[in-house]
mmCIF file of C-alpha atoms in Angstrom:
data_model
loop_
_atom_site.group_PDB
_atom_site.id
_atom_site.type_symbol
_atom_site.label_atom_id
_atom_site.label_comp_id
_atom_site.label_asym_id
_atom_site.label_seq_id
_atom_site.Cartn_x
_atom_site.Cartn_y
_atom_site.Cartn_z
ATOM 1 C CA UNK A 221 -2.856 4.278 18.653
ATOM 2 C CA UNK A 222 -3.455 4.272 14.811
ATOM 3 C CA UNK A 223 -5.125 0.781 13.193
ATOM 4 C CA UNK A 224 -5.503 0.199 9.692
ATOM 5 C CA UNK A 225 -7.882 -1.960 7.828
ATOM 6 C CA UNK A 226 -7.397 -3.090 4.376
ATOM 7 C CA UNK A 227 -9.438 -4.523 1.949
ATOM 8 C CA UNK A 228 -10.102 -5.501 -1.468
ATOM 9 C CA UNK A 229 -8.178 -8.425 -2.030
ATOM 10 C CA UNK A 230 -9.086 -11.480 -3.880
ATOM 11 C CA UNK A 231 -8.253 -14.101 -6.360
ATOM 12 C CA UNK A 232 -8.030 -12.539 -9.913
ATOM 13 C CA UNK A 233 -7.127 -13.960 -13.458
ATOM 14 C CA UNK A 234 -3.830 -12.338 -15.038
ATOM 15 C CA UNK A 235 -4.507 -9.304 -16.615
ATOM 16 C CA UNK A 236 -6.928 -8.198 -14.228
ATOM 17 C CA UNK A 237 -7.785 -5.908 -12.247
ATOM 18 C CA UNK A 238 -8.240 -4.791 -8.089
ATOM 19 C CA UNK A 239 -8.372 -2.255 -6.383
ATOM 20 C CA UNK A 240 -7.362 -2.454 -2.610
ATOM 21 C CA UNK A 241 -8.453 -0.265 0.177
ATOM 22 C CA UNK A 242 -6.780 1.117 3.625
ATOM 23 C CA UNK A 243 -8.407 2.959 6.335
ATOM 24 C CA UNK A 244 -6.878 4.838 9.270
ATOM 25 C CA UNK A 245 -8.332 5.343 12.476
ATOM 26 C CA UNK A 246 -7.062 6.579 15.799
ATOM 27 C CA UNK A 247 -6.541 9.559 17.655
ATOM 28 C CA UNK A 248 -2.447 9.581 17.188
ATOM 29 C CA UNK A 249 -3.231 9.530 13.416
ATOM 30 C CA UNK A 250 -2.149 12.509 11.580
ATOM 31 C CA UNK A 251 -3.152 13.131 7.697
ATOM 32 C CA UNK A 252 0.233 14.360 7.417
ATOM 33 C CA UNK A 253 1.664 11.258 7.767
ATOM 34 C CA UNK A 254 2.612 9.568 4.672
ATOM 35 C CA UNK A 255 1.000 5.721 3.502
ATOM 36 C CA UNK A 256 1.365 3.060 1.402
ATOM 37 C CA UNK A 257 1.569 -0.336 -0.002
ATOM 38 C CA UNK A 258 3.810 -3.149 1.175
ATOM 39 C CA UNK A 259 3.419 -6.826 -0.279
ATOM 40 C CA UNK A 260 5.074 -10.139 1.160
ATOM 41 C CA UNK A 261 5.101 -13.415 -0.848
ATOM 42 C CA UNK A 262 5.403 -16.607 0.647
ATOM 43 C CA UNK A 263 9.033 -17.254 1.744
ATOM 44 C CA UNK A 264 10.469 -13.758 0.397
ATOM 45 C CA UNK A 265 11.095 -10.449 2.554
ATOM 46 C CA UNK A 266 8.546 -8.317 2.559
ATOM 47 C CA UNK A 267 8.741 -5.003 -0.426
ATOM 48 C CA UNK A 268 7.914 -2.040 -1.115
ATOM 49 C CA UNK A 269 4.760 -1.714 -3.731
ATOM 50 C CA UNK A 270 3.863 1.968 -3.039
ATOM 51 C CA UNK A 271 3.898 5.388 -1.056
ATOM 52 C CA UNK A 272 2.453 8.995 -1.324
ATOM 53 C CA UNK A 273 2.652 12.023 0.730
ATOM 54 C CA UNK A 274 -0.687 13.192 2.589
ATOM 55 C CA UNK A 275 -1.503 15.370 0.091
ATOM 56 C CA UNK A 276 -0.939 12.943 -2.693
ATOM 57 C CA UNK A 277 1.783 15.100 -4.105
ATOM 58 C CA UNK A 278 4.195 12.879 -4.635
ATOM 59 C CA UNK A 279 3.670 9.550 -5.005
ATOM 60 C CA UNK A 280 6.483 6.240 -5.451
ATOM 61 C CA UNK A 281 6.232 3.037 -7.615
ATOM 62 C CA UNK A 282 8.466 0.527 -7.662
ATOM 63 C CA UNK A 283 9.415 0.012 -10.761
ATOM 64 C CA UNK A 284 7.914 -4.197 -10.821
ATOM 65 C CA UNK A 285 4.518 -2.388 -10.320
ATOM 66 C CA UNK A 286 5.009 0.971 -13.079
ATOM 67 C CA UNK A 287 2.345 1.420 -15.508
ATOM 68 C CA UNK A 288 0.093 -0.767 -13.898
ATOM 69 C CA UNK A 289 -0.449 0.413 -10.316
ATOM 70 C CA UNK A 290 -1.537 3.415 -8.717
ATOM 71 C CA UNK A 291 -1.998 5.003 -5.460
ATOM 72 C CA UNK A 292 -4.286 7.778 -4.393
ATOM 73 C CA UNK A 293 -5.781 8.808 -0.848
ATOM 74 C CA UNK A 294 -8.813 10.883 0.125
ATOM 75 C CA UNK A 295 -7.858 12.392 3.599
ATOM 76 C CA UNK A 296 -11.510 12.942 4.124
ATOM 77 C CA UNK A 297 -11.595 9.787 4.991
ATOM 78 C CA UNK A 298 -8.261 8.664 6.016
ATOM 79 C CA UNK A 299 -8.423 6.248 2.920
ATOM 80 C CA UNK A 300 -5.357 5.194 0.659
ATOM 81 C CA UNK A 301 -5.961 2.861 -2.657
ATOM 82 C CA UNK A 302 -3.765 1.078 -4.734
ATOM 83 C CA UNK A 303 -5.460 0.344 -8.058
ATOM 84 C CA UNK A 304 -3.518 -2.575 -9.452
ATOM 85 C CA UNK A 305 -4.090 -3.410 -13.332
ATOM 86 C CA UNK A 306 -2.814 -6.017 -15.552
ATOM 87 C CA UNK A 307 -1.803 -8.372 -12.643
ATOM 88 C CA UNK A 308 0.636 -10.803 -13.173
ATOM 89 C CA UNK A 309 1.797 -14.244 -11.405
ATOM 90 C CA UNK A 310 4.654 -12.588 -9.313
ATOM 91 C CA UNK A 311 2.196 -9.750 -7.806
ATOM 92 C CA UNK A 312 0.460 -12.766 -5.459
ATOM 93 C CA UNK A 313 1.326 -12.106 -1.919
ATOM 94 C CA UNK A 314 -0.499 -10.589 1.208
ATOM 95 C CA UNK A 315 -0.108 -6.800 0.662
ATOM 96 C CA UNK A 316 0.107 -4.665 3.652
ATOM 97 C CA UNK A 317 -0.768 -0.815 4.488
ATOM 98 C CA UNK A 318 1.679 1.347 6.580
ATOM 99 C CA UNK A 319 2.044 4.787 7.622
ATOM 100 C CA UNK A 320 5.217 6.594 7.633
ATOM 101 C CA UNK A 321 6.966 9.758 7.728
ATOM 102 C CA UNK A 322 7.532 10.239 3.712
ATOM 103 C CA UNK A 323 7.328 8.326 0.922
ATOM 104 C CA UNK A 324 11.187 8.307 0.280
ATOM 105 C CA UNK A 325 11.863 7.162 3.766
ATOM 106 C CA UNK A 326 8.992 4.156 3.541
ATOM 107 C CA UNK A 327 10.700 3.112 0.138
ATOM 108 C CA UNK A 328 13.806 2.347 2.135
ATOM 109 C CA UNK A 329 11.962 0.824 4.755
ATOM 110 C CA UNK A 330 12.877 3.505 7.364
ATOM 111 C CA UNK A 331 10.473 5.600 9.760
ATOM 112 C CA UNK A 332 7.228 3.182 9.002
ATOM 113 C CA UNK A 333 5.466 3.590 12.102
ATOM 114 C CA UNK A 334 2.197 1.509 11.326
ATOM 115 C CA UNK A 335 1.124 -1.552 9.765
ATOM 116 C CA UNK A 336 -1.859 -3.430 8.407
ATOM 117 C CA UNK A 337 -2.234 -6.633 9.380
ATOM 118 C CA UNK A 338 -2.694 -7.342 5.194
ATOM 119 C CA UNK A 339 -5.286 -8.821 2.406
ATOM 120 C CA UNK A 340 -3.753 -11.570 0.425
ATOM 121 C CA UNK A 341 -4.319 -10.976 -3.205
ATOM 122 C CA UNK A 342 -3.964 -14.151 -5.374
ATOM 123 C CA UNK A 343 -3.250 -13.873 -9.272
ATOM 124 C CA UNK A 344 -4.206 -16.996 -11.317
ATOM 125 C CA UNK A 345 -3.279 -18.295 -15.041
#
């Protein structure tokens, strides 16, 4: 079984900044797997924000979160981040970190094998 934990999340002014947190644990956890960022706003489907491969390679942005996001992991401690700057309105939602099997695969919403249970992040005028 593999859990993850997130954290970070908060209310925030626009044009600020967080940075939110994900940590794996589990035996069936591999730090070969890749993980990322989901985020679901109230009444919409839930989208992709974010992926990288387990040796932070490669990483994907959507393009609503370019320039102003970024994800890194440390596999020393089975840790991803997603540093959000400038946040606007339209990034509020409850973002969610999931494991899957590559960052191209995740994007389409294929092969995620794990979920967060999500940190609600709340941007304010």
């Amino acid at each position: 079984q593999v859990q993850l934990v997130e954290s970070g999340g908060g209310l925030v002014q626009a044009g600020g900044s967080l940075r939110l947190s994900c940590a794996a644990s589990g035996r069936t956890f591999s730090s070969r797997y890749a993980m990322g960022w989901f985020r679901q706003a109230p009444g919409k489907e839930r989208e992709f924000v974010a992926a990288s491969t387990w040796d932070s390679g490669s990483t994907y942005l959507a393009d609503s979160v370019k320039g102003r996001f970024t994800i890194s992991r440390d596999n020393a401690k089975n840790t991803v981040y997603l540093q959000m700057n400038s946040l606007k309105l339209e990034d509020t939602a409850v973002y969610y970190c999931a494991v899957g099997l590559s960052p191209a695969t995740m994007r389409a919403k294929n092969a995620i094998y794990h979920w967060g249970e999500g940190t609600l992040v709340t941007v304010s005028s």
